Coordinates of C-alpha atoms in Angstrom, one line a residue:
Chain A
X28 CA -28.8 -55.4 16.5
X29 CA -30.3 -58.5 14.4
X30 CA -27.1 -61.2 15.8
X31 CA -28.5 -60.2 19.7
X32 CA -32.0 -61.3 19.8
X33 CA -31.0 -64.7 20.4
X34 CA -29.7 -63.7 23.6
X35 CA -32.2 -62.2 25.4
X36 CA -31.2 -60.3 28.6
X37 CA -27.6 -58.6 26.1
X38 CA -31.2 -57.8 23.7
X39 CA -32.6 -56.3 27.1
X40 CA -30.1 -54.2 28.2
X41 CA -28.6 -52.6 24.7
X42 CA -32.0 -51.9 23.9
X43 CA -31.8 -48.8 26.5
X44 CA -28.4 -47.5 24.3
X45 CA -29.7 -46.4 20.9
X46 CA -27.5 -47.2 17.8
X47 CA -25.5 -43.7 17.5
X48 CA -25.5 -40.6 19.3
X49 CA -27.8 -38.5 19.2
X50 CA -27.6 -36.2 16.3
X51 CA -26.1 -32.7 18.1
X52 CA -28.9 -30.4 16.1
X53 CA -27.8 -26.6 15.8
X54 CA -29.9 -23.6 17.2
X55 CA -28.5 -20.3 15.6
X56 CA -28.8 -17.5 17.1
X57 CA -30.3 -14.2 16.4
X58 CA -26.5 -13.9 14.8
X59 CA -26.6 -16.7 12.5
X60 CA -29.6 -17.0 11.4
X61 CA -29.0 -13.3 9.9
X62 CA -25.8 -14.9 8.6
X63 CA -27.1 -17.0 6.5
X64 CA -30.1 -14.8 5.4
X65 CA -27.4 -12.6 3.6
X66 CA -25.7 -16.0 2.5
X67 CA -28.6 -16.7 0.8
X68 CA -29.3 -14.1 -0.3
X69 CA -26.2 -14.4 -2.1
X70 CA -26.3 -17.1 -3.3
X71 CA -30.2 -16.1 -5.0
X72 CA -28.3 -13.3 -6.3
X73 CA -25.5 -15.5 -8.8
X74 CA -28.4 -17.3 -10.3
X75 CA -31.4 -14.5 -11.2
X76 CA -29.1 -11.2 -10.2
X77 CA -27.9 -10.3 -13.7
X78 CA -32.0 -11.1 -14.8
X79 CA -33.1 -9.1 -12.3
X80 CA -30.6 -6.0 -12.1
X81 CA -32.0 -2.6 -13.6
X82 CA -29.1 -2.2 -16.0
X83 CA -27.3 -4.2 -18.2
X84 CA -23.2 -4.8 -16.3
X85 CA -22.3 -2.7 -18.9
X86 CA -25.2 0.2 -19.8
X87 CA -23.7 4.1 -20.1
X88 CA -27.2 5.1 -18.6
X89 CA -28.3 8.5 -20.5
X90 CA -27.8 11.6 -19.9
X91 CA -31.5 12.5 -20.4
X92 CA -32.7 10.6 -17.3
X93 CA -30.5 12.7 -14.6
X94 CA -32.1 15.7 -16.1
X95 CA -34.2 17.6 -13.1
X96 CA -37.9 19.4 -14.8
X97 CA -36.7 22.6 -12.8
X98 CA -33.2 22.2 -14.2
X99 CA -31.9 23.4 -17.8
X100 CA -28.8 22.1 -18.4
X101 CA -27.5 18.4 -19.4
X102 CA -26.1 16.7 -15.5
X103 CA -23.1 14.8 -15.3
X104 CA -24.1 11.1 -15.6
X105 CA -20.0 9.9 -13.5
X106 CA -20.7 9.2 -9.6
X107 CA -24.1 10.8 -9.1
X108 CA -26.0 9.8 -5.7
X109 CA -28.5 7.0 -5.1
X110 CA -32.1 8.5 -6.9
X111 CA -34.8 6.0 -8.1
X112 CA -33.0 6.2 -11.5
X113 CA -29.7 4.8 -10.3
X114 CA -30.9 3.4 -6.8
X115 CA -27.0 3.2 -6.1
X116 CA -25.9 5.9 -7.6
X117 CA -23.8 5.5 -11.0
X118 CA -19.4 4.3 -11.1
X119 CA -17.0 6.5 -12.6
X120 CA -17.7 6.3 -16.3
X121 CA -21.9 6.9 -15.2
X122 CA -23.2 2.9 -14.9
X123 CA -25.6 1.8 -12.9
X124 CA -23.9 0.4 -9.6
X125 CA -26.4 -2.0 -8.1
X126 CA -26.2 -4.0 -12.0
X127 CA -23.2 -4.1 -11.7
X128 CA -22.8 -5.5 -7.7
X129 CA -25.6 -7.6 -9.1
X130 CA -23.8 -9.4 -12.5
X131 CA -20.6 -8.7 -9.8
X132 CA -22.1 -11.5 -7.4
X133 CA -21.1 -13.8 -10.1
X134 CA -17.3 -12.9 -10.5
X135 CA -16.2 -12.7 -7.2
X136 CA -18.8 -14.9 -5.4
X137 CA -17.8 -18.1 -8.3
X138 CA -13.8 -17.0 -8.7
X139 CA -13.3 -17.4 -4.9
X140 CA -15.7 -21.4 -4.5
X141 CA -14.4 -22.4 -7.5
X142 CA -10.0 -21.5 -5.8
X143 CA -12.3 -22.8 -2.3
X144 CA -13.1 -26.2 -3.5
X145 CA -9.7 -26.2 -5.5
X146 CA -7.5 -25.6 -2.3
X147 CA -9.7 -28.0 -0.3
X148 CA -9.2 -31.1 -2.9
X149 CA -5.5 -30.7 -3.2
X150 CA -5.3 -29.7 0.4
X151 CA -7.2 -33.0 1.8
X152 CA -5.5 -35.2 -0.6
X153 CA -2.5 -34.7 0.4
X154 CA -3.0 -33.4 4.1
X155 CA -4.8 -37.3 4.6
X156 CA -1.8 -38.4 2.5
X157 CA 0.4 -37.4 5.0
X158 CA -1.6 -38.6 7.8
X159 CA -2.4 -41.7 7.2
X160 CA 1.0 -42.8 4.5
X161 CA 5.0 -43.6 5.7
X162 CA 7.0 -40.8 8.0
X163 CA 8.6 -40.2 4.9
X164 CA 6.1 -39.5 3.0
X165 CA 4.8 -36.9 5.7
X166 CA 8.2 -35.4 6.3
X167 CA 8.0 -34.6 2.4
X168 CA 5.1 -33.4 2.1
X169 CA 5.1 -31.0 5.3
X170 CA 8.7 -29.6 4.5
X171 CA 8.0 -28.7 1.3
X172 CA 3.7 -26.8 2.6
X173 CA 6.4 -25.0 5.1
X174 CA 8.5 -23.4 3.0
X175 CA 4.8 -22.2 0.6
X176 CA 3.6 -20.9 3.6
X177 CA 6.6 -18.8 4.6
X178 CA 5.5 -16.4 2.1
X179 CA 2.6 -14.0 2.4
X180 CA 0.5 -14.8 0.1
X181 CA 0.4 -11.5 -0.9
X182 CA 3.6 -11.6 -2.2
X183 CA 3.4 -15.3 -3.6
X184 CA -0.3 -13.7 -5.3
X185 CA 1.4 -11.1 -6.6
X186 CA 4.7 -12.7 -7.6
X187 CA 3.4 -15.4 -9.7
X188 CA 1.2 -12.8 -11.5
X189 CA 4.0 -11.2 -12.4
X190 CA 5.9 -13.9 -14.2
X191 CA 2.3 -15.3 -15.8
X192 CA -0.5 -12.5 -16.0
X193 CA -3.6 -12.2 -14.7
X194 CA -6.5 -14.2 -16.3
X195 CA -9.7 -16.3 -14.4
X196 CA -8.0 -19.3 -14.7
X197 CA -4.4 -19.0 -13.8
X198 CA -6.4 -16.6 -10.4
X199 CA -8.4 -19.9 -9.2
X200 CA -5.4 -22.0 -10.0
X201 CA -3.2 -19.5 -8.4
X202 CA -5.4 -19.1 -4.9
X203 CA -6.5 -22.3 -5.2
X204 CA -2.8 -23.5 -4.6
X205 CA -1.2 -20.6 -2.4
X206 CA -4.3 -21.7 0.4
X207 CA -4.0 -25.4 -0.2
X208 CA -1.5 -24.8 2.1
X209 CA -2.9 -24.1 4.8
X210 CA -5.5 -26.6 4.2
X211 CA -3.2 -29.3 4.3
X212 CA -2.1 -28.6 7.5
X213 CA -5.5 -28.7 8.7
X214 CA -6.4 -31.6 7.1
X215 CA -3.2 -33.0 8.0
X216 CA -3.6 -32.7 11.8
X217 CA -7.7 -33.8 11.6
X218 CA -6.4 -36.6 10.3
X219 CA -3.4 -37.4 12.5
X220 CA -5.7 -37.5 15.0
X221 CA -8.0 -39.9 14.4
X222 CA -5.4 -42.6 12.8
X223 CA -3.7 -42.5 17.0
X224 CA -8.2 -43.7 17.5
X225 CA -8.9 -47.1 19.4
X226 CA -11.4 -47.1 16.5
X227 CA -8.7 -47.2 13.7
X228 CA -6.8 -49.1 15.6
X229 CA -9.4 -52.0 15.0
X230 CA -10.6 -51.0 11.9
X231 CA -6.4 -52.4 11.3
X232 CA -6.1 -55.3 13.7
X233 CA -9.4 -56.3 11.3
X234 CA -7.9 -56.0 8.5
X235 CA -9.5 -53.2 6.5
X236 CA -7.7 -51.8 3.6
X237 CA -5.8 -48.2 3.6
X238 CA -8.9 -47.1 1.7
X239 CA -11.6 -48.2 3.9
X240 CA -10.1 -46.8 6.2
X241 CA -9.8 -43.9 5.0
X242 CA -13.7 -44.0 3.7
X243 CA -15.2 -44.9 6.7
X244 CA -13.4 -43.3 9.9
X245 CA -11.4 -40.4 9.1
X246 CA -13.4 -38.4 6.5
X247 CA -16.0 -39.1 8.4
X248 CA -14.8 -38.1 11.6
X249 CA -12.7 -35.5 10.2
X250 CA -15.9 -33.6 7.8
X251 CA -17.1 -31.2 10.6
X252 CA -14.2 -29.0 11.6
X253 CA -13.3 -29.6 7.9
X254 CA -16.4 -27.9 6.5
X255 CA -16.2 -25.2 9.7
X256 CA -12.8 -24.2 8.4
X257 CA -13.9 -24.6 5.0
X258 CA -16.2 -21.5 5.2
X259 CA -13.5 -19.5 6.7
X260 CA -11.5 -19.9 3.9
X261 CA -13.9 -18.6 2.0
X262 CA -14.0 -15.3 3.4
X263 CA -10.4 -16.0 3.0
X264 CA -10.3 -16.6 -0.9
X265 CA -13.3 -13.8 -1.2
X266 CA -10.5 -11.1 0.6
X267 CA -7.6 -11.5 -0.6
X268 CA -9.2 -12.2 -4.1
X269 CA -11.2 -8.6 -3.5
X270 CA -7.4 -7.3 -2.8
X271 CA -5.9 -8.4 -6.0
X272 CA -8.8 -7.1 -7.8
X273 CA -8.6 -3.9 -6.0
X274 CA -4.9 -3.2 -6.9
X275 CA -5.4 -3.5 -10.4
X276 CA -4.3 -7.4 -10.6
X277 CA -6.9 -9.4 -10.1
X278 CA -10.0 -9.6 -12.5
X279 CA -9.6 -7.6 -15.3
X280 CA -12.2 -4.8 -17.2
X281 CA -15.3 -4.9 -18.4
X282 CA -15.6 -8.3 -16.3
X283 CA -17.5 -6.7 -13.4
X284 CA -15.9 -7.9 -9.7
X285 CA -16.4 -6.2 -6.1
X286 CA -12.7 -6.3 -5.7
X287 CA -11.8 -4.1 -9.0
X288 CA -15.3 -2.2 -8.8
X289 CA -14.0 -1.0 -5.8
X290 CA -10.6 0.5 -7.7
X291 CA -12.1 2.0 -10.6
X292 CA -14.2 4.2 -8.1
X293 CA -11.1 4.8 -6.0
X294 CA -10.8 8.0 -7.6
X295 CA -14.8 9.1 -6.0
X296 CA -14.6 9.2 -2.6
X297 CA -12.7 12.3 -2.3
X298 CA -15.8 13.1 -3.4
X299 CA -17.9 11.9 -0.9
X300 CA -19.1 9.3 -3.9
X301 CA -21.2 5.8 -2.3
X302 CA -20.0 4.1 -5.8
X303 CA -16.6 2.3 -4.6
X304 CA -18.3 2.2 -0.6
X305 CA -21.2 0.0 -2.1
X306 CA -19.2 -2.8 -3.9
X307 CA -16.6 -3.1 -0.4
X308 CA -19.7 -3.5 1.6
X309 CA -21.1 -6.2 -1.0
X310 CA -17.9 -8.2 0.2
X311 CA -18.0 -7.4 4.0
X312 CA -22.3 -8.5 3.9
X313 CA -21.4 -12.3 2.4
X314 CA -17.6 -12.2 4.9
X315 CA -19.5 -11.7 8.3
X316 CA -22.2 -13.3 7.6
X317 CA -19.8 -16.5 7.1
X318 CA -18.1 -15.5 10.0
X319 CA -20.9 -15.2 11.7
X320 CA -22.8 -18.7 10.4
X321 CA -18.8 -19.7 11.4
X322 CA -18.8 -19.2 14.9
X323 CA -22.1 -20.4 15.5
X324 CA -21.4 -23.7 14.3
X325 CA -18.2 -23.7 16.2
X326 CA -19.3 -22.8 19.1
X327 CA -21.8 -25.9 19.7
X328 CA -19.2 -28.5 17.5
X329 CA -16.6 -27.6 20.7
X330 CA -14.2 -24.5 20.9
X331 CA -11.3 -26.3 20.4
X332 CA -11.5 -25.8 16.1
X333 CA -9.5 -22.6 16.6
X334 CA -6.5 -23.6 17.4
X335 CA -6.1 -26.4 14.7
X336 CA -6.9 -22.9 12.9
X337 CA -4.1 -21.1 13.1
Chain B
X4 CA 19.5 -26.3 25.8
X5 CA 18.2 -22.9 25.0
X6 CA 21.2 -22.1 23.0
X7 CA 20.7 -25.5 21.3
X8 CA 17.1 -24.6 20.4
X9 CA 17.7 -21.0 19.2
X10 CA 20.7 -22.1 16.8
X11 CA 17.9 -24.7 15.9
X12 CA 15.5 -21.9 14.7
X13 CA 18.0 -19.6 12.8
X14 CA 18.9 -22.4 10.8
X15 CA 15.9 -23.3 10.1
X16 CA 14.8 -20.0 9.0
X17 CA 17.7 -19.3 7.1
X18 CA 17.1 -22.2 5.3
X19 CA 13.6 -21.5 4.9
X20 CA 14.9 -18.1 3.5
X21 CA 16.8 -20.1 0.4
X22 CA 13.8 -22.4 -0.1
X23 CA 11.5 -18.6 -0.6
X24 CA 14.7 -17.2 -3.1
X25 CA 14.0 -20.1 -4.9
X26 CA 10.0 -19.7 -5.7
X27 CA 11.1 -16.8 -6.4
X28 CA 14.1 -17.2 -8.2
X29 CA 11.6 -19.8 -10.0
X30 CA 8.8 -17.7 -10.7
X31 CA 10.5 -14.7 -12.3
X32 CA 11.9 -17.4 -14.5
X33 CA 9.0 -18.1 -16.1
X34 CA 8.4 -15.1 -18.8
X35 CA 10.2 -14.6 -21.9
X36 CA 12.6 -11.7 -22.1
X37 CA 15.5 -11.4 -20.0
X38 CA 17.9 -9.4 -19.0
X39 CA 19.8 -8.5 -22.5
X40 CA 16.5 -7.8 -24.2
X41 CA 15.6 -5.3 -21.3
X42 CA 19.2 -3.2 -21.5
X43 CA 19.1 -3.2 -25.5
X44 CA 16.0 -2.7 -25.8
X45 CA 14.9 -1.4 -29.3
X46 CA 18.4 -1.8 -30.3
X47 CA 18.5 -6.0 -29.5
X48 CA 20.3 -7.1 -32.7
X49 CA 20.9 -11.3 -32.1
X50 CA 24.2 -10.6 -32.3
X51 CA 24.4 -8.3 -29.7
X52 CA 21.5 -10.3 -27.5
X53 CA 24.1 -12.4 -27.1
X54 CA 27.5 -10.7 -26.6
X55 CA 25.5 -9.9 -23.5
X56 CA 23.7 -12.7 -22.3
X57 CA 27.6 -14.1 -22.1
X58 CA 28.7 -11.2 -20.1
X59 CA 26.2 -10.9 -17.6
X60 CA 26.6 -14.7 -17.4
X61 CA 23.6 -16.0 -19.0
X62 CA 24.8 -18.5 -20.8
X63 CA 24.9 -21.3 -18.0
X64 CA 22.5 -22.9 -16.6
X65 CA 19.7 -22.3 -14.0
X66 CA 21.3 -23.7 -11.4
X67 CA 24.7 -21.2 -11.5
X68 CA 22.2 -18.7 -12.1
X69 CA 20.5 -18.5 -9.5
X70 CA 23.7 -19.2 -7.4
X71 CA 24.6 -15.9 -8.6
X72 CA 21.7 -14.3 -8.7
X73 CA 22.2 -15.0 -4.6
X74 CA 25.4 -13.6 -4.5
X75 CA 24.4 -11.0 -5.7
X76 CA 21.8 -10.6 -3.8
X77 CA 23.4 -11.2 -0.5
X78 CA 26.7 -8.5 -1.1
X79 CA 23.6 -6.1 -1.4
X80 CA 24.0 -5.9 -5.2
X81 CA 19.8 -6.0 -6.1
X82 CA 20.1 -5.7 -10.0
X83 CA 18.8 -3.3 -12.7
X84 CA 14.9 -1.9 -12.8
X85 CA 13.8 -2.4 -16.3
X86 CA 12.4 1.2 -15.8
X87 CA 14.2 4.2 -17.1
X88 CA 15.4 1.8 -20.0
X89 CA 15.6 2.5 -23.1
X90 CA 17.8 2.6 -25.9
X91 CA 20.9 1.8 -25.5
X92 CA 20.6 3.4 -21.5
X93 CA 20.6 1.5 -19.1
X94 CA 18.0 0.8 -16.5
X95 CA 18.3 2.1 -13.1
X96 CA 19.8 0.3 -10.1
X97 CA 17.5 -1.0 -8.1
X98 CA 18.9 -0.1 -4.8
X99 CA 18.5 3.6 -5.8
X100 CA 15.0 3.5 -6.2
X101 CA 14.2 0.6 -3.3
X102 CA 16.4 2.9 -0.7
X103 CA 13.4 5.9 -0.3
X104 CA 10.1 4.0 -0.4
X105 CA 11.5 1.8 2.3
X106 CA 12.7 4.9 4.6
X107 CA 9.2 5.5 4.2
X108 CA 7.3 2.5 4.9
X109 CA 9.3 1.7 7.6
X110 CA 8.4 4.5 8.8
X111 CA 4.9 3.8 8.4
X112 CA 4.9 0.5 9.5
X113 CA 7.4 1.6 12.1
X114 CA 4.6 4.2 13.9
X115 CA 2.0 1.7 13.4
X116 CA 3.7 -0.2 16.2
X117 CA 4.6 2.3 18.3
X118 CA -0.1 3.3 18.9
X119 CA -1.4 -0.3 18.4
X120 CA 0.7 -3.3 19.9
X121 CA 0.6 -1.3 23.3
X122 CA -3.7 0.2 22.6
X123 CA -4.6 -3.2 20.8
X124 CA -3.0 -5.2 24.0
X125 CA -4.6 -3.0 26.7
X126 CA -7.9 -3.2 25.1
X127 CA -7.3 -6.9 24.7
X128 CA -6.7 -7.5 28.3
X129 CA -9.3 -5.5 29.2
X130 CA -11.9 -7.7 27.6
X131 CA -10.4 -11.1 28.8
X132 CA -11.0 -9.4 32.5
X133 CA -14.6 -9.5 31.8
X134 CA -15.8 -12.0 29.3
X135 CA -18.7 -12.1 28.3
X136 CA -19.6 -8.4 29.7
X137 CA -20.6 -5.9 27.8
X138 CA -16.6 -4.1 27.4
X139 CA -16.3 -7.7 25.7
X140 CA -18.9 -8.3 23.5
X141 CA -18.5 -4.2 21.6
X142 CA -15.2 -5.0 21.3
X143 CA -15.3 -8.5 20.7
X144 CA -18.2 -7.8 18.1
X145 CA -16.2 -4.6 16.5
X146 CA -12.9 -6.2 16.1
X147 CA -14.5 -9.2 14.3
X148 CA -16.6 -7.1 12.6
X149 CA -13.2 -5.2 11.4
X150 CA -11.0 -8.4 10.5
X151 CA -13.6 -10.0 8.3
X152 CA -14.3 -7.1 6.0
X153 CA -11.7 -5.8 3.1
X154 CA -8.8 -3.5 4.6
X155 CA -9.6 -1.5 1.7
X156 CA -13.0 -0.4 3.3
X157 CA -11.8 0.4 6.5
X158 CA -9.4 2.5 4.6
X159 CA -12.7 3.8 2.3
X160 CA -14.5 4.4 5.8
X161 CA -11.7 6.6 7.7
X162 CA -11.7 9.0 4.5
X163 CA -15.4 9.1 4.5
X164 CA -15.4 10.1 7.9
X165 CA -11.9 12.1 8.5
X166 CA -11.4 13.9 5.2
X167 CA -15.3 14.3 3.2
X168 CA -16.7 14.4 5.9
X169 CA -15.0 16.3 8.8
X170 CA -12.6 17.9 6.5
X171 CA -9.6 17.4 9.0
X172 CA -6.9 15.3 6.5
X173 CA -6.2 15.0 3.4
X174 CA -7.6 11.1 1.7
X175 CA -4.2 11.2 -0.3
X176 CA -0.6 10.4 1.9
X177 CA 1.3 12.2 -1.7
X178 CA 4.8 13.5 -0.3
X179 CA 6.7 14.5 -2.4
X180 CA 10.5 13.6 0.0
X181 CA 11.4 17.5 2.0
X182 CA 7.9 17.5 3.8
X183 CA 8.7 18.5 7.3
X184 CA 7.4 18.1 11.2
X185 CA 3.8 18.9 10.5
X186 CA 3.1 18.2 6.9
X187 CA 4.5 14.7 7.3
X188 CA 3.1 13.8 10.2
X189 CA -0.5 14.7 8.5
X190 CA 0.1 12.6 5.3
X191 CA 1.5 9.8 7.2
X192 CA -1.6 10.6 9.8
X193 CA -4.4 8.8 7.1
X194 CA -2.4 5.4 6.4
X195 CA -0.3 4.9 9.9
X196 CA -4.9 5.4 11.5
X197 CA -6.1 2.9 8.5
X198 CA -3.2 0.1 9.7
X199 CA -3.4 0.9 13.4
X200 CA -6.8 -0.5 13.2
X201 CA -6.8 -3.3 11.3
X202 CA -3.9 -4.2 13.3
X203 CA -5.1 -3.6 16.7
X204 CA -7.9 -5.6 16.2
X205 CA -6.5 -9.1 14.9
X206 CA -3.9 -9.1 18.0
X207 CA -6.6 -7.8 20.2
X208 CA -8.6 -11.3 19.2
X209 CA -5.5 -13.1 20.0
X210 CA -5.0 -11.8 23.1
X211 CA -8.1 -12.0 24.4
X212 CA -8.3 -15.4 23.1
X213 CA -4.5 -16.6 24.8
X214 CA -5.5 -15.0 28.3
X215 CA -8.8 -17.0 27.8
X216 CA -6.7 -20.0 27.1
X217 CA -4.1 -19.9 30.4
X218 CA -7.3 -18.9 32.5
X219 CA -8.5 -22.5 31.6
X220 CA -5.6 -23.9 33.5
X221 CA -5.2 -26.3 36.2
X222 CA -3.1 -23.7 38.1
X223 CA -5.8 -20.8 37.3
X224 CA -8.7 -22.8 38.6
X225 CA -6.2 -23.6 41.9
X226 CA -5.6 -19.7 42.5
X227 CA -9.9 -19.4 41.9
X228 CA -10.2 -22.2 44.8
X229 CA -8.1 -20.6 46.6
X230 CA -10.4 -16.8 46.4
X231 CA -7.8 -15.0 45.2
X232 CA -9.8 -12.1 43.3
X233 CA -9.9 -12.0 39.7
X234 CA -8.2 -9.3 39.1
X235 CA -4.8 -10.2 41.2
X236 CA -5.1 -13.7 39.4
X237 CA -4.6 -12.0 36.1
X238 CA -2.2 -9.5 36.6
X239 CA -0.1 -11.8 38.7
X240 CA -0.6 -14.9 38.2
X241 CA -1.6 -15.6 33.9
X242 CA 0.1 -11.9 32.5
X243 CA 3.8 -13.3 33.5
X244 CA 3.0 -16.4 31.7
X245 CA 1.1 -14.6 28.9
X246 CA 4.0 -12.5 28.1
X247 CA 5.5 -15.3 25.5
X248 CA 2.3 -15.9 24.0
X249 CA 1.2 -12.2 23.0
X250 CA 4.8 -11.8 21.4
X251 CA 4.0 -14.4 19.2
X252 CA 1.1 -12.5 18.2
X253 CA 3.2 -9.0 17.8
X254 CA 5.4 -10.5 15.7
X255 CA 2.4 -12.5 13.4
X256 CA 1.0 -9.8 13.4
X257 CA 3.8 -8.0 12.2
X258 CA 4.1 -10.3 9.6
X259 CA 0.8 -9.0 8.8
X260 CA 1.4 -5.9 8.6
X261 CA 3.4 -6.7 5.5
X262 CA -0.1 -7.5 3.4
X263 CA -1.9 -4.8 5.0
X264 CA 0.8 -2.2 4.1
X265 CA 0.0 -3.5 0.0
X266 CA -3.1 -2.1 0.0
X267 CA -3.2 0.7 2.3
X268 CA 0.3 2.1 0.7
X269 CA -1.9 1.8 -2.6
X270 CA -5.3 3.6 -1.4
X271 CA -3.2 5.8 0.1
X272 CA -1.1 6.8 -3.0
X273 CA 1.6 6.3 -0.5
X274 CA 4.5 6.4 -2.5
X275 CA 6.3 3.1 -0.4
X276 CA 7.8 -0.1 -0.8
X277 CA 4.9 -2.0 -1.6
X278 CA 3.2 0.6 -4.4
X279 CA 6.8 0.7 -6.2
X280 CA 5.9 -3.9 -6.1
X281 CA 2.9 -3.4 -7.7
X282 CA 3.9 -0.9 -9.7
X283 CA 6.5 -3.4 -10.7
X284 CA 4.1 -5.8 -11.1
X285 CA 2.1 -4.1 -13.3
X286 CA 4.8 -3.2 -15.4
X287 CA 6.1 -7.2 -15.2
X288 CA 8.9 -5.5 -14.3
X289 CA 10.4 -8.5 -12.6
X290 CA 14.0 -7.7 -11.4
X291 CA 12.0 -5.3 -9.2
X292 CA 9.9 -7.3 -8.2
X293 CA 12.5 -10.3 -7.5
X294 CA 13.7 -7.7 -4.4
X295 CA 10.9 -6.5 -3.1
X296 CA 9.6 -9.9 -2.9
X297 CA 12.9 -10.6 -1.3
X298 CA 12.9 -7.7 1.3
X299 CA 9.3 -8.8 2.3
X300 CA 9.8 -12.3 2.7
X301 CA 13.0 -12.2 4.3
X302 CA 11.4 -9.2 7.4
X303 CA 7.9 -12.0 7.1
X304 CA 10.4 -14.6 8.3
X305 CA 12.5 -12.7 10.4
X306 CA 9.5 -12.0 12.6
X307 CA 8.2 -15.5 12.9
X308 CA 11.7 -16.7 13.7
X309 CA 10.8 -14.6 16.4
X310 CA 7.9 -15.4 17.3
X311 CA 9.3 -19.0 18.0
X312 CA 12.1 -17.4 19.9
X313 CA 10.0 -15.7 21.7
X314 CA 7.9 -18.4 22.6
X315 CA 10.6 -20.9 22.9
X316 CA 12.1 -18.0 26.3
X317 CA 9.2 -17.6 28.0
X318 CA 8.1 -22.2 27.7
X319 CA 11.4 -24.1 28.4
X320 CA 9.3 -27.5 27.7
X321 CA 9.9 -26.2 24.0
X322 CA 13.2 -26.2 24.5
X323 CA 13.3 -29.5 23.9
X324 CA 12.6 -30.4 20.6
X325 CA 11.5 -33.7 20.6

């Protein structure tokens, strides 16, 4: 505090006070640590998955791989149980499940992440605009948003796909738009809370511009709750995209994606094949992990957050 | 005052439905190809198409067509489906296709509601009665896991257990329409079990959160300081105040059931409305998709409306909108 150095008394009394409140360090519980480990694992798999996978995602495994030394006939290659050849078994066409999961990580996580980013870009921009803007702007945006929120996400997705078909860009943009509505609500309510606080009032009186207030006062104050919300939203988007793929309306073959892998192999379920189970466990491991991390973080940043998210 | 507040909500509900219908209409009219082409099929010539379009009123501008569609919808005429339309024949009437499917879906969701609501509320109450105890931790953790995994995983695990390992139940719920008694129940059991698991997890979590939220309010603190036993606080002081929020929770979850139904009907090949809609999306049968989407959205809006009204009735402060 260079301005106060001239006054010795002030300096002594203020030296006790730190410049900013001490950073709260988040100590993760065991479940949070497991969550972080699994999320890091899948992030790593996005980058190196295809290069360490035992086969290509589209390879049909050769029958000769499955010949049992004593047996004399060629076995079927589809719905093979786990073995040394295929660690997690094979799918309905005799492709290696493990390899397809490793390749699919990129598609599933990539699409969901891109959609979440779009939802956030759109939702936060409009949400803050509604929070700082005029009452009229807020009214317009909020009413419009409420109308969209009143359509169940899956219905919205089905109608859009029925109308324009399903390609990856459409899937990403559509999901981004659908989830932008709920991000808008969170960002707007968080922004409004900050807007009425004394320090924003002080900044306004000081004559700071709107842009300065948004970037220096509002955004830093809402970034932490938004980050937690980002995690939850990401989970819901993964589940949404997987559900669409599962219905056969999301990622189209021959690309491997966890949701569509479940759909393809559903026929093996009555015979006890684990081929449909494995990709859904992959989804579950990712979504549960993110939830565990979010739980840990929000336990440290006050429980009030959950009220805003519903 | 109460009447006014309720009337206001109903009005908002109707406006919402209108907006939803506009969105659905715009969404589905983006597609190239129209009903005239569908009806005429192979026999379409430019002249006959133009004639039929005029007959069907399709030469009107979009907003007139929207009003006509809405009018038909309100009078129960859901239009013609593409299904079964061939050379010269007109497709099936949608209301005929929808009626039996709607019955099936209602039957399924009714069963789910009857089983899951009382069970989930009991468990939620139990968890909130002893927060932090072992039983609470078990309930919280298992419900968190259930809501954060895909719906189809829950379905598949149940199939693995009850159909594959134990062999008690069929793994698909095919119905020909003439099942009676035990056969019907058998077919319904797996989908019901799945949806009960998913929906209960949601209700349990929200019930628990609602009660714990109320438990932290000042008047409960007062009761604790007075020395009222915990059980008595929950049953006498907080339960009545939680009814509003909990009805809210239940209505929201019944609305949420719509999404779950779509997945579960697909997993078990259950011939319900959602399955019909998915088939419609896959064959790009737009009139059918429009009709199904409208039914689902209307249910959703009505349920949300019920949730809103429950909270107004239970909380007098909400009766005076700011």
